[in-house]
PDB file of C-alpha atoms in Angstrom:
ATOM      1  CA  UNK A   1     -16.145  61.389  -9.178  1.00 46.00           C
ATOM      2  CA  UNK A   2     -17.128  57.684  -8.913  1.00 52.00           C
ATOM      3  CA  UNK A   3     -19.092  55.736 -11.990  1.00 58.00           C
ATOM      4  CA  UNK A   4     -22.435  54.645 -11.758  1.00 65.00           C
ATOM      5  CA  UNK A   5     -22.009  50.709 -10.982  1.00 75.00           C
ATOM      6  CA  UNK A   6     -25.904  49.551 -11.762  1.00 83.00           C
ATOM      7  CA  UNK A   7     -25.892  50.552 -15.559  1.00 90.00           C
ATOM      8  CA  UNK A   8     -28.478  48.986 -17.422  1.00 92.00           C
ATOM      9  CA  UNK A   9     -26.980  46.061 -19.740  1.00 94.00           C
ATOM     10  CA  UNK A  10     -27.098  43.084 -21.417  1.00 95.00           C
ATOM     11  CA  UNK A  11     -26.909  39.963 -19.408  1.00 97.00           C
ATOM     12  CA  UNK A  12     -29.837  38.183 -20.085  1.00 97.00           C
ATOM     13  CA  UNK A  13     -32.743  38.823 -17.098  1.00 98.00           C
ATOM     14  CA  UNK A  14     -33.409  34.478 -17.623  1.00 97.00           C
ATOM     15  CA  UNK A  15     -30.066  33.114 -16.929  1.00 98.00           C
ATOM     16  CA  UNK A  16     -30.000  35.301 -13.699  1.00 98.00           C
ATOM     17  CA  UNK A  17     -33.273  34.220 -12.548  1.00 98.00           C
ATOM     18  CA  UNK A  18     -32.412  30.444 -13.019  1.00 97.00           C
ATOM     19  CA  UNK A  19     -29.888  31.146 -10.366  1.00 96.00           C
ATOM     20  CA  UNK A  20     -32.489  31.846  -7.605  1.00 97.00           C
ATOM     21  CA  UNK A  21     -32.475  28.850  -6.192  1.00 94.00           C
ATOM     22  CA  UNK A  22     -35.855  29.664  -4.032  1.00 95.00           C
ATOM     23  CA  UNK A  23     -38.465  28.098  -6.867  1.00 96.00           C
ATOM     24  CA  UNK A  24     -41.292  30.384  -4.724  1.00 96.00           C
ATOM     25  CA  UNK A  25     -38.733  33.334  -4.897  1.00 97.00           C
ATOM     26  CA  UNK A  26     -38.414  32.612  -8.390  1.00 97.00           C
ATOM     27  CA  UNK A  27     -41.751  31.907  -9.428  1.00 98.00           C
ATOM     28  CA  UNK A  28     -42.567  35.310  -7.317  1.00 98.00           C
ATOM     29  CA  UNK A  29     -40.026  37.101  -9.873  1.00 98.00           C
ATOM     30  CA  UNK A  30     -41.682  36.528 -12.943  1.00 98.00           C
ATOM     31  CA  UNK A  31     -45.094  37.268 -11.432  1.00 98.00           C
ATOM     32  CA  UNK A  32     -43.725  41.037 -11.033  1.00 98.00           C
ATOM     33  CA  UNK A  33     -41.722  40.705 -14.220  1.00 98.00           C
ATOM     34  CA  UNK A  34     -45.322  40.637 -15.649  1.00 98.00           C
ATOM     35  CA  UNK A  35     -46.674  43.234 -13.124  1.00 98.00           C
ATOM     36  CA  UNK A  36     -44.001  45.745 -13.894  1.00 98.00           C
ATOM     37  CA  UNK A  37     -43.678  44.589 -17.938  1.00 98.00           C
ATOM     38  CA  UNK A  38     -47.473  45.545 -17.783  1.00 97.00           C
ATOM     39  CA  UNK A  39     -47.538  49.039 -15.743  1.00 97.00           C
ATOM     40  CA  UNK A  40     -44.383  50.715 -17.824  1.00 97.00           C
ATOM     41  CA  UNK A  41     -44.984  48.649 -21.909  1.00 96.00           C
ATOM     42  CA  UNK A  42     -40.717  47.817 -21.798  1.00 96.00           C
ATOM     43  CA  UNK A  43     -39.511  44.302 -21.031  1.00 97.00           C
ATOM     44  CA  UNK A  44     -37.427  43.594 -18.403  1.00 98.00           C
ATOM     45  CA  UNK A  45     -33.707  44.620 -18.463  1.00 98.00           C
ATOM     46  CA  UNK A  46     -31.314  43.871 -16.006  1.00 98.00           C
ATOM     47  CA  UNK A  47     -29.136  46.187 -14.119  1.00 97.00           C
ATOM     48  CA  UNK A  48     -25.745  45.844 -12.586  1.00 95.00           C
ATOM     49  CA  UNK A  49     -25.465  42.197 -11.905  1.00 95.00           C
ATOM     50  CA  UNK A  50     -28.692  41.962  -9.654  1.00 96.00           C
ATOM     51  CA  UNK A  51     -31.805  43.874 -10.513  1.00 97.00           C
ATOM     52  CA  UNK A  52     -34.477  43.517 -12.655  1.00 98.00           C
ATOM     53  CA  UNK A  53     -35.567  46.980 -14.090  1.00 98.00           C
ATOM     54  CA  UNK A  54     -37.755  48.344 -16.487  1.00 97.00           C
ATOM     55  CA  UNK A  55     -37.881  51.844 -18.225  1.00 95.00           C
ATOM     56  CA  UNK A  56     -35.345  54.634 -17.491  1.00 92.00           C
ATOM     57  CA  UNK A  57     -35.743  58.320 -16.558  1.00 89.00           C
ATOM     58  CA  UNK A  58     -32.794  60.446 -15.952  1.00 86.00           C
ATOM     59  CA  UNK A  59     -32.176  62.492 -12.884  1.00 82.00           C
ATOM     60  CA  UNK A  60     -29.887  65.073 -11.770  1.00 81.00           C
ATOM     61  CA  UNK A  61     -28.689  65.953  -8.590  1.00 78.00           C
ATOM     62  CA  UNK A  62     -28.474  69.140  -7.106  1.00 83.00           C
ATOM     63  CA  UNK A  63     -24.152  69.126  -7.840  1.00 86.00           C
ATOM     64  CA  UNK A  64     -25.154  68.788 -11.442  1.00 83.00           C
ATOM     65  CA  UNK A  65     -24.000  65.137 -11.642  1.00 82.00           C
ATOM     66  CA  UNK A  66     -26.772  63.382 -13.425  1.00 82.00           C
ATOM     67  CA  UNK A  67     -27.549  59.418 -14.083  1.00 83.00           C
ATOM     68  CA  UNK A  68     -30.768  56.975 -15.357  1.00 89.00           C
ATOM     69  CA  UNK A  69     -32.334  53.972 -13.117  1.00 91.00           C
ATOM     70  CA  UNK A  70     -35.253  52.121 -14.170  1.00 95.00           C
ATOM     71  CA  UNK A  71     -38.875  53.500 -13.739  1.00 95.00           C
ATOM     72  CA  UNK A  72     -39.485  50.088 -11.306  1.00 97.00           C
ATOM     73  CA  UNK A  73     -37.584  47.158 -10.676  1.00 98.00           C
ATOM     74  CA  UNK A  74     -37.036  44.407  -8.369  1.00 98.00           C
ATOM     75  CA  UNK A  75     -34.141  42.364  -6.977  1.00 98.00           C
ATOM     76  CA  UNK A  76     -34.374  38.203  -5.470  1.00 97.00           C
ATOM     77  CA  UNK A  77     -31.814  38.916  -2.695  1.00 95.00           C
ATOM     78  CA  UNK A  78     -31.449  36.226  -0.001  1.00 91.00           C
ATOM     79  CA  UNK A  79     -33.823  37.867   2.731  1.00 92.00           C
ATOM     80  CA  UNK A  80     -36.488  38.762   0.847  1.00 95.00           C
ATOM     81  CA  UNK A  81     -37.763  40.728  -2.950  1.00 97.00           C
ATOM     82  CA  UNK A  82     -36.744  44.441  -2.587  1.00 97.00           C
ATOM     83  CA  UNK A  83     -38.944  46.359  -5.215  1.00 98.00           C
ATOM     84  CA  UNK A  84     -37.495  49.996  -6.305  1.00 96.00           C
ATOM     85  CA  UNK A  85     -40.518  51.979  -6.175  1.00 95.00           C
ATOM     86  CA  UNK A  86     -38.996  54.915  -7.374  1.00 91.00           C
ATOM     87  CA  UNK A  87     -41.856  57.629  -6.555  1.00 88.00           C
ATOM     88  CA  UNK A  88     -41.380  56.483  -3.288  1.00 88.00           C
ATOM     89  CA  UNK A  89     -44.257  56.169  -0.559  1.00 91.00           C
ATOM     90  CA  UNK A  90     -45.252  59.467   1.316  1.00 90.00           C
ATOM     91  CA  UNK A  91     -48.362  59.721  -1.476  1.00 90.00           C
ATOM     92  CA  UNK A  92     -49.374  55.919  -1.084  1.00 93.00           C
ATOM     93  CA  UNK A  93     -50.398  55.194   2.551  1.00 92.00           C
ATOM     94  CA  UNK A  94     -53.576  53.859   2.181  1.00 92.00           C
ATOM     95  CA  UNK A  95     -52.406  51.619  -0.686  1.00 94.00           C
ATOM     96  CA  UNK A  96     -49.736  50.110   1.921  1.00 95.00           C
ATOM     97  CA  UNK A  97     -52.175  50.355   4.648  1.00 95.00           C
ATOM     98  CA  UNK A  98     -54.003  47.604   2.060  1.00 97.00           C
ATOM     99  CA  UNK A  99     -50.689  46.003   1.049  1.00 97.00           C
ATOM    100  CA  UNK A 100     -49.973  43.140   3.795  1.00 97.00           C
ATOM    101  CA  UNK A 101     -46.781  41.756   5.571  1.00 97.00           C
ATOM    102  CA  UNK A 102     -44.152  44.338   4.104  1.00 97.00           C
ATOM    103  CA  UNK A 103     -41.213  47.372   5.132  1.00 96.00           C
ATOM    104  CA  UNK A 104     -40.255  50.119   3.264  1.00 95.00           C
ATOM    105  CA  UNK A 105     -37.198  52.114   3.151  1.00 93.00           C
ATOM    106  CA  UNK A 106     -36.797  55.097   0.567  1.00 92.00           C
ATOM    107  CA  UNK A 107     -38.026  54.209  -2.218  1.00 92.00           C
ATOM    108  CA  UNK A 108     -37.467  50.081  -1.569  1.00 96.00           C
ATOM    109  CA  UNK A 109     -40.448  48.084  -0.462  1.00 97.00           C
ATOM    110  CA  UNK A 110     -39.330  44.360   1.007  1.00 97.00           C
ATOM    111  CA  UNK A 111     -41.738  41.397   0.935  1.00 97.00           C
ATOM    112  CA  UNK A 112     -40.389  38.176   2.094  1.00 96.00           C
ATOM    113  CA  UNK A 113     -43.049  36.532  -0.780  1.00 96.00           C
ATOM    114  CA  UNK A 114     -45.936  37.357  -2.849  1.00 98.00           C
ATOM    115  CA  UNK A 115     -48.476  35.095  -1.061  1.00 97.00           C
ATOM    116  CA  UNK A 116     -48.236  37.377   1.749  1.00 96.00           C
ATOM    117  CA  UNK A 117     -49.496  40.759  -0.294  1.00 98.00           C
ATOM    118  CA  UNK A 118     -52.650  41.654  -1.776  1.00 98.00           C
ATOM    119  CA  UNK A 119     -52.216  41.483  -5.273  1.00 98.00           C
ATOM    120  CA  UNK A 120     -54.749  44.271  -6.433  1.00 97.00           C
ATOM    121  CA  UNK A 121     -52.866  46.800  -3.697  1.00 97.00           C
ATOM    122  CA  UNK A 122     -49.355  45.650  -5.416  1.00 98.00           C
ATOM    123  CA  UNK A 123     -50.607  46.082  -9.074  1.00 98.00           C
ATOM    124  CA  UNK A 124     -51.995  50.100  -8.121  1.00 97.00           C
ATOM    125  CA  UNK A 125     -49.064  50.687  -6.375  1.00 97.00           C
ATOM    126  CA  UNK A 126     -46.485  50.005  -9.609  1.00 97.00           C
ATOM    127  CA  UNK A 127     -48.955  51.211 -11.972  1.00 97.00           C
ATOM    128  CA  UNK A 128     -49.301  54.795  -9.488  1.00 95.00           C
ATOM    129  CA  UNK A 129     -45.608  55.125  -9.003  1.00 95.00           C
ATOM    130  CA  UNK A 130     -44.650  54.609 -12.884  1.00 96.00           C
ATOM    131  CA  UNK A 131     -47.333  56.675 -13.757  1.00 94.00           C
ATOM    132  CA  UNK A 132     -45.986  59.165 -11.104  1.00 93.00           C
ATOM    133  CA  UNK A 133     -42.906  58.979 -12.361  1.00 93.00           C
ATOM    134  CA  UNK A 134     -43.049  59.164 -16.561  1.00 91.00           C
ATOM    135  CA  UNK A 135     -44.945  62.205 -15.581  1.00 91.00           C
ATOM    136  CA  UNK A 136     -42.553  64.475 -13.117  1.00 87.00           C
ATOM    137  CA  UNK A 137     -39.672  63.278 -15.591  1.00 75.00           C
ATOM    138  CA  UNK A 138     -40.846  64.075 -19.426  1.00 56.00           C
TER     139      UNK A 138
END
């Protein structure tokens, strides 16, 4: 069976954010570094080589295999922020319906910047989903 490539380690979360060249995208990074430090008490960690997490919980597949990801995290990529909301969306429609200019997959929201969300909506929505999350995974 295949390893796990984003493992939480130890590259430092600065020297990867001083290679986003974007200075918006960048400056948009540490505003949810502080959103997400906030909503889940752990400071950031990376994971693999390109996101940003914070917090762990372990899950376990129906085959038994079983693995950790961050309780929240976010990655700069070159299109836009992807932020791992890990409870996912089906219980938060009215706090998207509040959100602004954004898509979702799974459990990924995309945002091409800050400016363009309501900050309040953004801040409930990480502190819901963590919430959601440290308690379905004690």
């Amino acid at each position: 069976m295949a390893e796990l490539k984003t493992r939480e380690n130890d590259q430092s979360v600065d020297a990867f954010l001083a290679l986003v060249e974007d200075p918006r995208k960048r400056a948009d990074c540490y505003t949810l570094i502080d959103l997400m430090q906030a909503a889940v008490g752990e400071k950031p960690r990376m994971w693999g080589d390109a996101i940003v997490g914070f917090g762990r919980y372990r899950y376990t597949y129906a085959s038994g295999r079983t693995g950790e990801w961050p309780l929240v995290a976010f990655s700069p990529r070159k299109q836009n922020l992807t932020l791992y909301i890990m409870a996912g969306f089906e219980q938060y429609d009215d706090l998207l319906g509040k959100l602004g200019k954004h898509t979702t997959g799974k459990s990924c929201l995309y945002v091409k910047r800050l400016s363009d969300l309501n900050m309040d909506a953004l801040k409930t929505l990480i502190e819901a989903s963590v919430a959601h999350m440290q308690a379905t995974n004690l």
